[in-house]
């Protein structure tokens, strides 16, 4: 009998009301069944939202430093269980152990950051224009927040949303991706163990179409925080536009790494390989374009091919493996489909472009590191998010052209430039249209205490992480305290 996992609603582990389940399998070996998870529907979402609504009445009144202490304990428990969680995450998501350890670490960092924020959660005090009057702004929680998260960072992304939301005094319902439900179960076991009161955080498994859509529709949900594709984000935003729910979206990327002729090529090479093939290219921040100066094109191309062909593919639990599988069959079809599109558009396939299914790997969803040359900025493989180990090389003649090409996509999440020229570095910071710019570093590697998010079709203006995520999860209230003992009229009495 396969293991049967549950939802976590109002402090209880429960099955879906319909009794339906879905399977979760290891992408490195599809024969390996991790377990069955509840295929939740609107009635399960109803139970979770109503538990969260009830719990909000008390949770919002718990002092923020106390809420922070619970999150501190969560961080400590995550640290204790880091290796175990990383291993089970590699089994359900496929990326290599080094990366799943990093994913858990990102959750630990977020917990400790949130715990500290419990003693800040700053508003402003400011003078009033009138005498004997005091003015300040304070942050208040919103109520029930729904968090809909992807599979590529099964711990980091849920915790980016969950911990700040809870710290601010909200209660939540998390709907994790159906490809990585087990990591969410582990996270909720820890929340329970850390002493989070029942109903404050609820976990509902299932598909976006059923459980996700029911959350988006629910009248008692005040906010949707979503990370995933731009197509789904658009639908959520449209629905939230109708119901006037707050919605924070983190969506696609088509991140570029510029390599100028004055760059340290070896450094740029290491960055490009890590950015393009780390997490099998399945990061919103992955490098999917290298935009290089024509003077170094030949050298850099040779170096890239040589190293890409040496990348060891396999099960991420093996410490020697450098790249794991894609998440599921649909993802592999999409990646392979884009390779055909690239060929059809006239790009030159330098290496890869095929499914990797030698020996025992026939049971997993592996794909070879793939590099296209002679890509032009208008090709689909240069503009659309592929979310796989496919790198497009684009030649440019100048710094100005490099910036122009980098900006020529609908997205704007991460970006990078390798140069030794400080003036170029500062111009890039100013002129690149992206939420994140790295100088002499790859497009991946965001730290949790800086804002994370993007411009254009990557987001809708919010930033997770850093102090900015606390703007997503709070409402501002301006407070005026008049101790003059008389009626004072702003804009009227203050003008002589
Ligand atoms: C994502 O891919 O959605 O900077 C998150 C990085 C990680 C976070 C990525 N720290 O790549």
Short mmCIF file of C-alpha atoms in Angstrom, two decimals, residues 1-408:
data_model
loop_
_atom_site.label_atom_id
_atom_site.label_comp_id
_atom_site.label_asym_id
_atom_site.label_seq_id
_atom_site.Cartn_x
_atom_site.Cartn_y
_atom_site.Cartn_z
CA UNK A 1 0.00 0.00 0.00
CA UNK A 2 1.40 3.43 -0.89
CA UNK A 3 1.71 6.05 1.86
CA UNK A 4 -1.34 8.26 2.13
CA UNK A 5 -0.68 11.90 3.04
CA UNK A 6 -3.21 14.46 4.19
CA UNK A 7 -4.30 18.07 4.26
CA UNK A 8 -3.72 20.06 7.45
CA UNK A 9 -6.83 21.98 8.41
CA UNK A 10 -7.57 23.57 11.78
CA UNK A 11 -4.70 21.68 13.39
CA UNK A 12 -5.85 18.26 12.11
CA UNK A 13 -4.45 16.00 9.40
CA UNK A 14 -7.46 15.17 7.20
CA UNK A 15 -8.24 13.53 3.87
CA UNK A 16 -10.02 15.33 1.04
CA UNK A 17 -13.77 15.26 1.70
CA UNK A 18 -14.28 13.45 -1.61
CA UNK A 19 -11.67 10.83 -0.63
CA UNK A 20 -9.96 11.40 -3.98
CA UNK A 21 -6.16 11.34 -4.20
CA UNK A 22 -3.37 11.95 -6.69
CA UNK A 23 0.04 10.32 -7.08
CA UNK A 24 3.40 11.90 -6.48
CA UNK A 25 6.33 10.19 -8.24
CA UNK A 26 10.08 10.69 -8.33
CA UNK A 27 11.06 12.45 -11.59
CA UNK A 28 14.43 10.66 -11.60
CA UNK A 29 12.68 7.30 -11.52
CA UNK A 30 8.98 7.24 -12.33
CA UNK A 31 8.65 3.75 -10.80
CA UNK A 32 9.26 5.28 -7.38
CA UNK A 33 5.90 6.31 -5.87
CA UNK A 34 6.33 8.76 -3.01
CA UNK A 35 2.73 8.56 -1.98
CA UNK A 36 -0.87 9.58 -2.51
CA UNK A 37 -2.06 13.07 -1.65
CA UNK A 38 -5.57 14.50 -1.27
CA UNK A 39 -7.10 15.85 -4.50
CA UNK A 40 -8.91 18.64 -2.69
CA UNK A 41 -11.93 20.49 -4.00
CA UNK A 42 -14.00 23.53 -3.09
CA UNK A 43 -15.37 21.86 0.07
CA UNK A 44 -11.85 21.32 1.47
CA UNK A 45 -10.92 24.89 0.61
CA UNK A 46 -14.09 26.00 2.41
CA UNK A 47 -13.04 24.14 5.57
CA UNK A 48 -9.51 25.55 5.43
CA UNK A 49 -10.61 29.15 4.84
CA UNK A 50 -13.19 28.97 7.58
CA UNK A 51 -10.58 27.60 10.03
CA UNK A 52 -8.20 30.39 9.02
CA UNK A 53 -10.91 33.00 9.43
CA UNK A 54 -11.76 31.76 12.90
CA UNK A 55 -8.10 31.61 13.96
CA UNK A 56 -7.45 35.14 12.70
CA UNK A 57 -9.52 36.64 15.53
CA UNK A 58 -6.91 35.53 18.08
CA UNK A 59 -3.74 35.35 16.02
CA UNK A 60 -3.89 39.01 14.97
CA UNK A 61 -3.75 39.96 18.67
CA UNK A 62 -0.68 37.86 19.51
CA UNK A 63 2.18 40.38 19.81
CA UNK A 64 4.37 40.33 16.71
CA UNK A 65 7.55 39.48 18.71
CA UNK A 66 5.74 36.39 20.06
CA UNK A 67 4.68 35.39 16.57
CA UNK A 68 8.32 35.88 15.64
CA UNK A 69 9.44 33.53 18.42
CA UNK A 70 7.32 30.74 16.96
CA UNK A 71 8.91 31.38 13.56
CA UNK A 72 12.34 31.30 15.20
CA UNK A 73 11.51 27.81 16.51
CA UNK A 74 10.35 26.86 13.01
CA UNK A 75 13.76 27.99 11.70
CA UNK A 76 15.56 25.91 14.30
CA UNK A 77 13.51 22.82 13.49
CA UNK A 78 14.13 23.31 9.78
CA UNK A 79 17.83 23.51 10.56
CA UNK A 80 17.71 20.30 12.57
CA UNK A 81 15.87 18.49 9.79
CA UNK A 82 17.71 20.15 6.90
CA UNK A 83 19.45 17.06 5.55
CA UNK A 84 16.40 14.83 5.80
CA UNK A 85 14.16 17.40 4.08
CA UNK A 86 16.78 18.02 1.39
CA UNK A 87 16.92 14.30 0.64
CA UNK A 88 13.18 13.86 0.38
CA UNK A 89 12.98 17.03 -1.71
CA UNK A 90 15.50 15.64 -4.18
CA UNK A 91 13.41 12.49 -4.36
CA UNK A 92 10.20 14.35 -5.16
CA UNK A 93 11.54 17.29 -7.17
CA UNK A 94 14.72 15.93 -8.77
CA UNK A 95 17.27 18.71 -8.27
CA UNK A 96 20.61 17.72 -6.81
CA UNK A 97 21.25 17.53 -3.07
CA UNK A 98 23.47 20.62 -2.96
CA UNK A 99 20.57 22.60 -4.36
CA UNK A 100 17.86 21.09 -2.17
CA UNK A 101 20.04 21.85 0.85
CA UNK A 102 20.21 25.42 -0.42
CA UNK A 103 16.43 25.45 -0.84
CA UNK A 104 15.90 24.43 2.80
CA UNK A 105 18.54 26.96 3.86
CA UNK A 106 16.55 29.69 2.12
CA UNK A 107 13.59 28.70 4.30
CA UNK A 108 15.76 28.81 7.44
CA UNK A 109 17.09 32.26 6.49
CA UNK A 110 13.55 33.48 5.88
CA UNK A 111 12.39 32.16 9.26
CA UNK A 112 15.17 33.95 11.14
CA UNK A 113 14.66 37.15 9.17
CA UNK A 114 10.92 37.06 9.92
CA UNK A 115 11.58 36.32 13.59
CA UNK A 116 13.72 39.47 13.81
CA UNK A 117 11.11 41.47 11.95
CA UNK A 118 8.71 40.67 14.79
CA UNK A 119 10.56 43.29 16.83
CA UNK A 120 10.46 45.89 14.04
CA UNK A 121 7.47 45.74 11.69
CA UNK A 122 8.05 49.42 11.42
CA UNK A 123 5.62 52.18 10.68
CA UNK A 124 6.42 55.88 10.69
CA UNK A 125 6.01 58.63 13.21
CA UNK A 126 5.92 62.05 11.69
CA UNK A 127 4.99 65.60 12.77
CA UNK A 128 1.48 66.86 12.35
CA UNK A 129 0.86 70.18 10.60
CA UNK A 130 -1.28 71.17 13.60
CA UNK A 131 -0.20 71.87 17.18
CA UNK A 132 -0.82 69.34 19.93
CA UNK A 133 -1.44 66.60 17.44
CA UNK A 134 0.51 63.40 16.88
CA UNK A 135 0.71 61.43 13.61
CA UNK A 136 1.91 57.94 12.84
CA UNK A 137 1.30 54.99 10.57
CA UNK A 138 0.97 51.38 11.69
CA UNK A 139 0.76 48.06 9.90
CA UNK A 140 -2.21 45.76 10.34
CA UNK A 141 -2.77 42.25 8.99
CA UNK A 142 -5.19 41.63 6.14
CA UNK A 143 -6.94 38.48 7.34
CA UNK A 144 -6.91 35.17 5.45
CA UNK A 145 -4.18 34.97 2.80
CA UNK A 146 -4.02 32.23 0.16
CA UNK A 147 -0.57 31.16 -1.02
CA UNK A 148 -0.21 29.24 -4.27
CA UNK A 149 3.30 27.99 -4.85
CA UNK A 150 5.34 26.21 -7.55
CA UNK A 151 7.40 23.01 -7.45
CA UNK A 152 10.84 24.36 -8.32
CA UNK A 153 11.59 25.68 -4.81
CA UNK A 154 9.36 23.49 -2.63
CA UNK A 155 10.63 25.01 0.63
CA UNK A 156 12.04 28.44 -0.22
CA UNK A 157 9.03 29.84 -2.05
CA UNK A 158 6.30 28.64 0.37
CA UNK A 159 8.35 30.01 3.28
CA UNK A 160 8.98 33.36 1.50
CA UNK A 161 5.22 33.81 1.59
CA UNK A 162 4.16 31.92 4.70
CA UNK A 163 6.57 33.34 7.29
CA UNK A 164 6.06 37.04 6.54
CA UNK A 165 2.29 36.48 6.22
CA UNK A 166 2.15 34.85 9.66
CA UNK A 167 4.54 37.32 11.27
CA UNK A 168 2.25 40.15 10.21
CA UNK A 169 -0.70 38.47 11.96
CA UNK A 170 -2.47 36.97 8.97
CA UNK A 171 -3.72 33.42 8.83
CA UNK A 172 -3.09 31.39 5.70
CA UNK A 173 -4.06 28.57 3.42
CA UNK A 174 -1.19 27.12 1.37
CA UNK A 175 -1.86 25.24 -1.86
CA UNK A 176 1.50 23.78 -2.91
CA UNK A 177 2.22 22.51 -6.41
CA UNK A 178 0.93 18.99 -7.02
CA UNK A 179 4.44 17.92 -8.11
CA UNK A 180 5.95 18.64 -4.67
CA UNK A 181 3.31 18.12 -1.98
CA UNK A 182 5.55 16.12 0.35
CA UNK A 183 7.90 19.03 1.08
CA UNK A 184 4.84 21.03 2.17
CA UNK A 185 3.79 18.21 4.50
CA UNK A 186 7.22 18.33 6.13
CA UNK A 187 6.97 22.10 6.52
CA UNK A 188 3.57 21.81 8.19
CA UNK A 189 4.78 19.08 10.55
CA UNK A 190 7.38 21.59 11.67
CA UNK A 191 4.84 24.41 12.06
CA UNK A 192 2.76 22.11 14.23
CA UNK A 193 5.78 21.05 16.29
CA UNK A 194 6.83 24.68 16.78
CA UNK A 195 3.50 25.38 18.45
CA UNK A 196 1.59 27.32 15.83
CA UNK A 197 -2.03 27.45 17.03
CA UNK A 198 -4.62 25.41 15.05
CA UNK A 199 -6.16 27.14 12.05
CA UNK A 200 -3.39 29.74 11.72
CA UNK A 201 -1.74 27.90 8.84
CA UNK A 202 -3.67 25.39 6.75
CA UNK A 203 -2.46 23.12 3.97
CA UNK A 204 -4.68 22.07 1.08
CA UNK A 205 -3.25 19.83 -1.64
CA UNK A 206 -4.62 19.59 -5.13
CA UNK A 207 -4.60 21.10 -8.57
CA UNK A 208 -4.68 24.75 -9.52
CA UNK A 209 -7.89 24.18 -11.48
CA UNK A 210 -9.74 22.85 -8.43
CA UNK A 211 -8.16 23.84 -5.11
CA UNK A 212 -6.32 26.90 -6.46
CA UNK A 213 -9.35 28.28 -8.29
CA UNK A 214 -11.56 27.76 -5.22
CA UNK A 215 -9.13 29.84 -3.16
CA UNK A 216 -9.06 32.60 -5.76
CA UNK A 217 -12.87 32.68 -5.78
CA UNK A 218 -13.39 32.54 -2.03
CA UNK A 219 -14.96 35.67 -0.55
CA UNK A 220 -13.18 35.37 2.79
CA UNK A 221 -9.72 35.28 1.21
CA UNK A 222 -8.23 38.77 1.28
CA UNK A 223 -5.08 38.18 -0.72
CA UNK A 224 -3.64 35.77 -3.27
CA UNK A 225 0.11 35.40 -3.39
CA UNK A 226 1.08 33.37 -6.43
CA UNK A 227 4.35 32.21 -7.95
CA UNK A 228 4.10 30.38 -11.26
CA UNK A 229 3.54 30.93 -14.96
CA UNK A 230 2.55 34.25 -16.49
CA UNK A 231 -0.46 32.59 -18.17
CA UNK A 232 -1.93 31.42 -14.85
CA UNK A 233 -0.93 34.67 -13.12
CA UNK A 234 -2.93 36.63 -15.67
CA UNK A 235 -6.05 34.56 -14.95
CA UNK A 236 -5.63 35.00 -11.21
CA UNK A 237 -5.11 38.75 -11.59
CA UNK A 238 -8.23 39.03 -13.75
CA UNK A 239 -10.34 37.17 -11.17
CA UNK A 240 -8.87 39.25 -8.33
CA UNK A 241 -9.54 42.39 -10.34
CA UNK A 242 -13.23 41.52 -10.32
CA UNK A 243 -13.40 40.71 -6.62
CA UNK A 244 -10.89 43.43 -5.64
CA UNK A 245 -8.61 41.03 -3.81
CA UNK A 246 -5.03 42.04 -3.31
CA UNK A 247 -2.83 39.91 -5.53
CA UNK A 248 0.92 39.56 -5.62
CA UNK A 249 2.40 37.71 -8.59
CA UNK A 250 5.85 36.32 -9.32
CA UNK A 251 5.93 34.89 -12.81
CA UNK A 252 8.15 34.12 -15.76
CA UNK A 253 11.64 35.17 -16.65
CA UNK A 254 13.90 35.14 -19.70
CA UNK A 255 17.04 36.16 -17.94
CA UNK A 256 20.15 37.17 -19.82
CA UNK A 257 23.82 37.20 -18.94
CA UNK A 258 25.88 39.77 -20.83
CA UNK A 259 29.55 38.94 -21.37
CA UNK A 260 31.60 41.91 -22.59
CA UNK A 261 34.94 41.60 -24.35
CA UNK A 262 36.73 42.87 -21.22
CA UNK A 263 35.22 40.19 -18.96
CA UNK A 264 37.04 37.50 -17.01
CA UNK A 265 35.96 34.71 -19.35
CA UNK A 266 36.55 31.86 -16.97
CA UNK A 267 34.37 33.57 -14.37
CA UNK A 268 31.70 34.29 -16.97
CA UNK A 269 31.79 30.65 -18.05
CA UNK A 270 31.27 29.33 -14.52
CA UNK A 271 28.40 31.78 -14.07
CA UNK A 272 26.70 30.83 -17.32
CA UNK A 273 26.91 27.09 -16.61
CA UNK A 274 25.52 27.46 -13.10
CA UNK A 275 22.86 29.92 -14.25
CA UNK A 276 21.72 27.89 -17.25
CA UNK A 277 21.96 24.30 -16.05
CA UNK A 278 21.63 24.58 -12.27
CA UNK A 279 18.24 23.18 -11.17
CA UNK A 280 18.09 21.81 -14.76
CA UNK A 281 17.22 25.35 -15.86
CA UNK A 282 14.01 25.24 -13.84
CA UNK A 283 14.37 28.52 -11.95
CA UNK A 284 12.52 31.74 -12.62
CA UNK A 285 15.98 33.26 -12.37
CA UNK A 286 17.71 30.76 -14.71
CA UNK A 287 20.02 32.10 -17.41
CA UNK A 288 18.41 31.28 -20.71
CA UNK A 289 20.39 33.72 -22.84
CA UNK A 290 24.07 34.52 -22.98
CA UNK A 291 24.53 37.80 -24.83
CA UNK A 292 28.18 38.06 -25.72
CA UNK A 293 30.46 40.47 -27.50
CA UNK A 294 31.58 39.22 -30.90
CA UNK A 295 35.27 39.46 -29.95
CA UNK A 296 34.96 36.71 -27.36
CA UNK A 297 32.19 34.73 -29.02
CA UNK A 298 34.32 31.97 -30.49
CA UNK A 299 36.34 31.37 -27.34
CA UNK A 300 33.33 31.50 -25.03
CA UNK A 301 31.27 29.20 -27.27
CA UNK A 302 33.98 26.55 -27.33
CA UNK A 303 34.37 26.72 -23.56
CA UNK A 304 30.61 26.43 -23.03
CA UNK A 305 30.20 23.40 -25.30
CA UNK A 306 33.13 21.60 -23.75
CA UNK A 307 31.87 22.06 -20.23
CA UNK A 308 28.16 21.50 -20.98
CA UNK A 309 28.98 18.12 -22.51
CA UNK A 310 30.78 17.09 -19.35
CA UNK A 311 27.87 17.80 -17.01
CA UNK A 312 27.03 14.60 -15.17
CA UNK A 313 23.32 13.88 -15.43
CA UNK A 314 21.47 11.52 -13.10
CA UNK A 315 19.74 11.04 -9.79
CA UNK A 316 20.37 14.07 -7.61
CA UNK A 317 20.87 11.87 -4.54
CA UNK A 318 24.22 10.81 -6.01
CA UNK A 319 26.70 13.48 -4.82
CA UNK A 320 28.63 13.26 -8.11
CA UNK A 321 25.64 14.16 -10.22
CA UNK A 322 25.52 17.78 -11.39
CA UNK A 323 22.10 17.94 -13.07
CA UNK A 324 18.89 16.10 -12.24
CA UNK A 325 15.76 15.46 -14.31
CA UNK A 326 12.96 17.76 -15.43
CA UNK A 327 9.93 17.79 -13.18
CA UNK A 328 7.44 15.81 -15.28
CA UNK A 329 6.65 14.48 -18.72
CA UNK A 330 4.77 17.63 -19.77
CA UNK A 331 7.82 19.73 -18.89
CA UNK A 332 10.09 17.49 -20.94
CA UNK A 333 7.72 17.65 -23.91
CA UNK A 334 7.68 21.44 -23.64
CA UNK A 335 11.46 21.67 -23.52
CA UNK A 336 11.86 19.28 -26.44
CA UNK A 337 9.17 21.20 -28.32
CA UNK A 338 11.17 24.43 -27.89
CA UNK A 339 14.25 22.69 -29.26
CA UNK A 340 12.29 21.89 -32.43
CA UNK A 341 11.04 25.49 -32.55
CA UNK A 342 14.62 26.75 -32.25
CA UNK A 343 15.80 24.53 -35.10
CA UNK A 344 12.84 25.62 -37.20
CA UNK A 345 13.65 29.27 -36.58
CA UNK A 346 17.15 28.77 -37.92
CA UNK A 347 19.16 28.70 -34.70
CA UNK A 348 22.15 26.34 -34.74
CA UNK A 349 22.06 23.50 -32.23
CA UNK A 350 25.57 23.19 -30.80
CA UNK A 351 25.02 20.46 -28.26
CA UNK A 352 22.20 18.54 -26.55
CA UNK A 353 18.69 18.84 -27.89
CA UNK A 354 17.84 15.26 -27.01
CA UNK A 355 16.23 13.26 -24.27
CA UNK A 356 18.76 11.51 -22.05
CA UNK A 357 17.68 7.91 -21.51
CA UNK A 358 20.73 5.76 -21.35
CA UNK A 359 20.69 2.66 -19.12
CA UNK A 360 18.76 3.09 -15.90
CA UNK A 361 17.93 6.71 -16.82
CA UNK A 362 15.17 5.49 -19.11
CA UNK A 363 12.86 5.65 -16.07
CA UNK A 364 13.52 9.33 -15.38
CA UNK A 365 12.73 12.59 -17.14
CA UNK A 366 16.23 13.58 -18.12
CA UNK A 367 17.29 15.96 -20.87
CA UNK A 368 20.73 16.90 -22.14
CA UNK A 369 22.19 20.37 -21.52
CA UNK A 370 21.35 22.16 -24.74
CA UNK A 371 22.98 25.16 -26.39
CA UNK A 372 21.81 27.07 -29.44
CA UNK A 373 24.03 29.47 -31.35
CA UNK A 374 23.13 32.11 -33.93
CA UNK A 375 20.03 33.04 -32.00
CA UNK A 376 18.50 36.40 -32.86
CA UNK A 377 16.52 38.49 -30.37
CA UNK A 378 13.21 38.05 -32.21
CA UNK A 379 13.26 34.24 -32.19
CA UNK A 380 10.82 32.54 -29.85
CA UNK A 381 13.66 30.70 -28.10
CA UNK A 382 15.11 34.13 -27.28
CA UNK A 383 11.84 35.55 -25.93
CA UNK A 384 9.76 32.79 -24.36
CA UNK A 385 10.37 31.05 -21.07
CA UNK A 386 11.43 27.43 -21.66
CA UNK A 387 12.09 26.40 -18.04
CA UNK A 388 14.64 23.76 -18.91
CA UNK A 389 18.35 23.29 -19.66
CA UNK A 390 18.32 25.25 -22.92
CA UNK A 391 20.69 28.15 -23.44
CA UNK A 392 20.55 30.59 -26.36
CA UNK A 393 23.69 32.43 -27.45
CA UNK A 394 23.26 35.86 -28.99
CA UNK A 395 26.14 37.86 -30.46
CA UNK A 396 26.31 41.64 -30.11
CA UNK A 397 28.74 44.31 -31.32
CA UNK A 398 28.62 46.81 -28.48
CA UNK A 399 27.64 47.43 -24.89
CA UNK A 400 24.61 49.45 -26.01
CA UNK A 401 23.40 46.64 -28.23
CA UNK A 402 23.90 44.15 -25.39
CA UNK A 403 21.59 46.15 -23.12
CA UNK A 404 19.05 46.55 -25.89
CA UNK A 405 19.01 42.80 -26.59
CA UNK A 406 18.86 41.95 -22.91
CA UNK A 407 15.77 44.14 -22.56
CA UNK A 408 14.07 42.78 -25.67
#
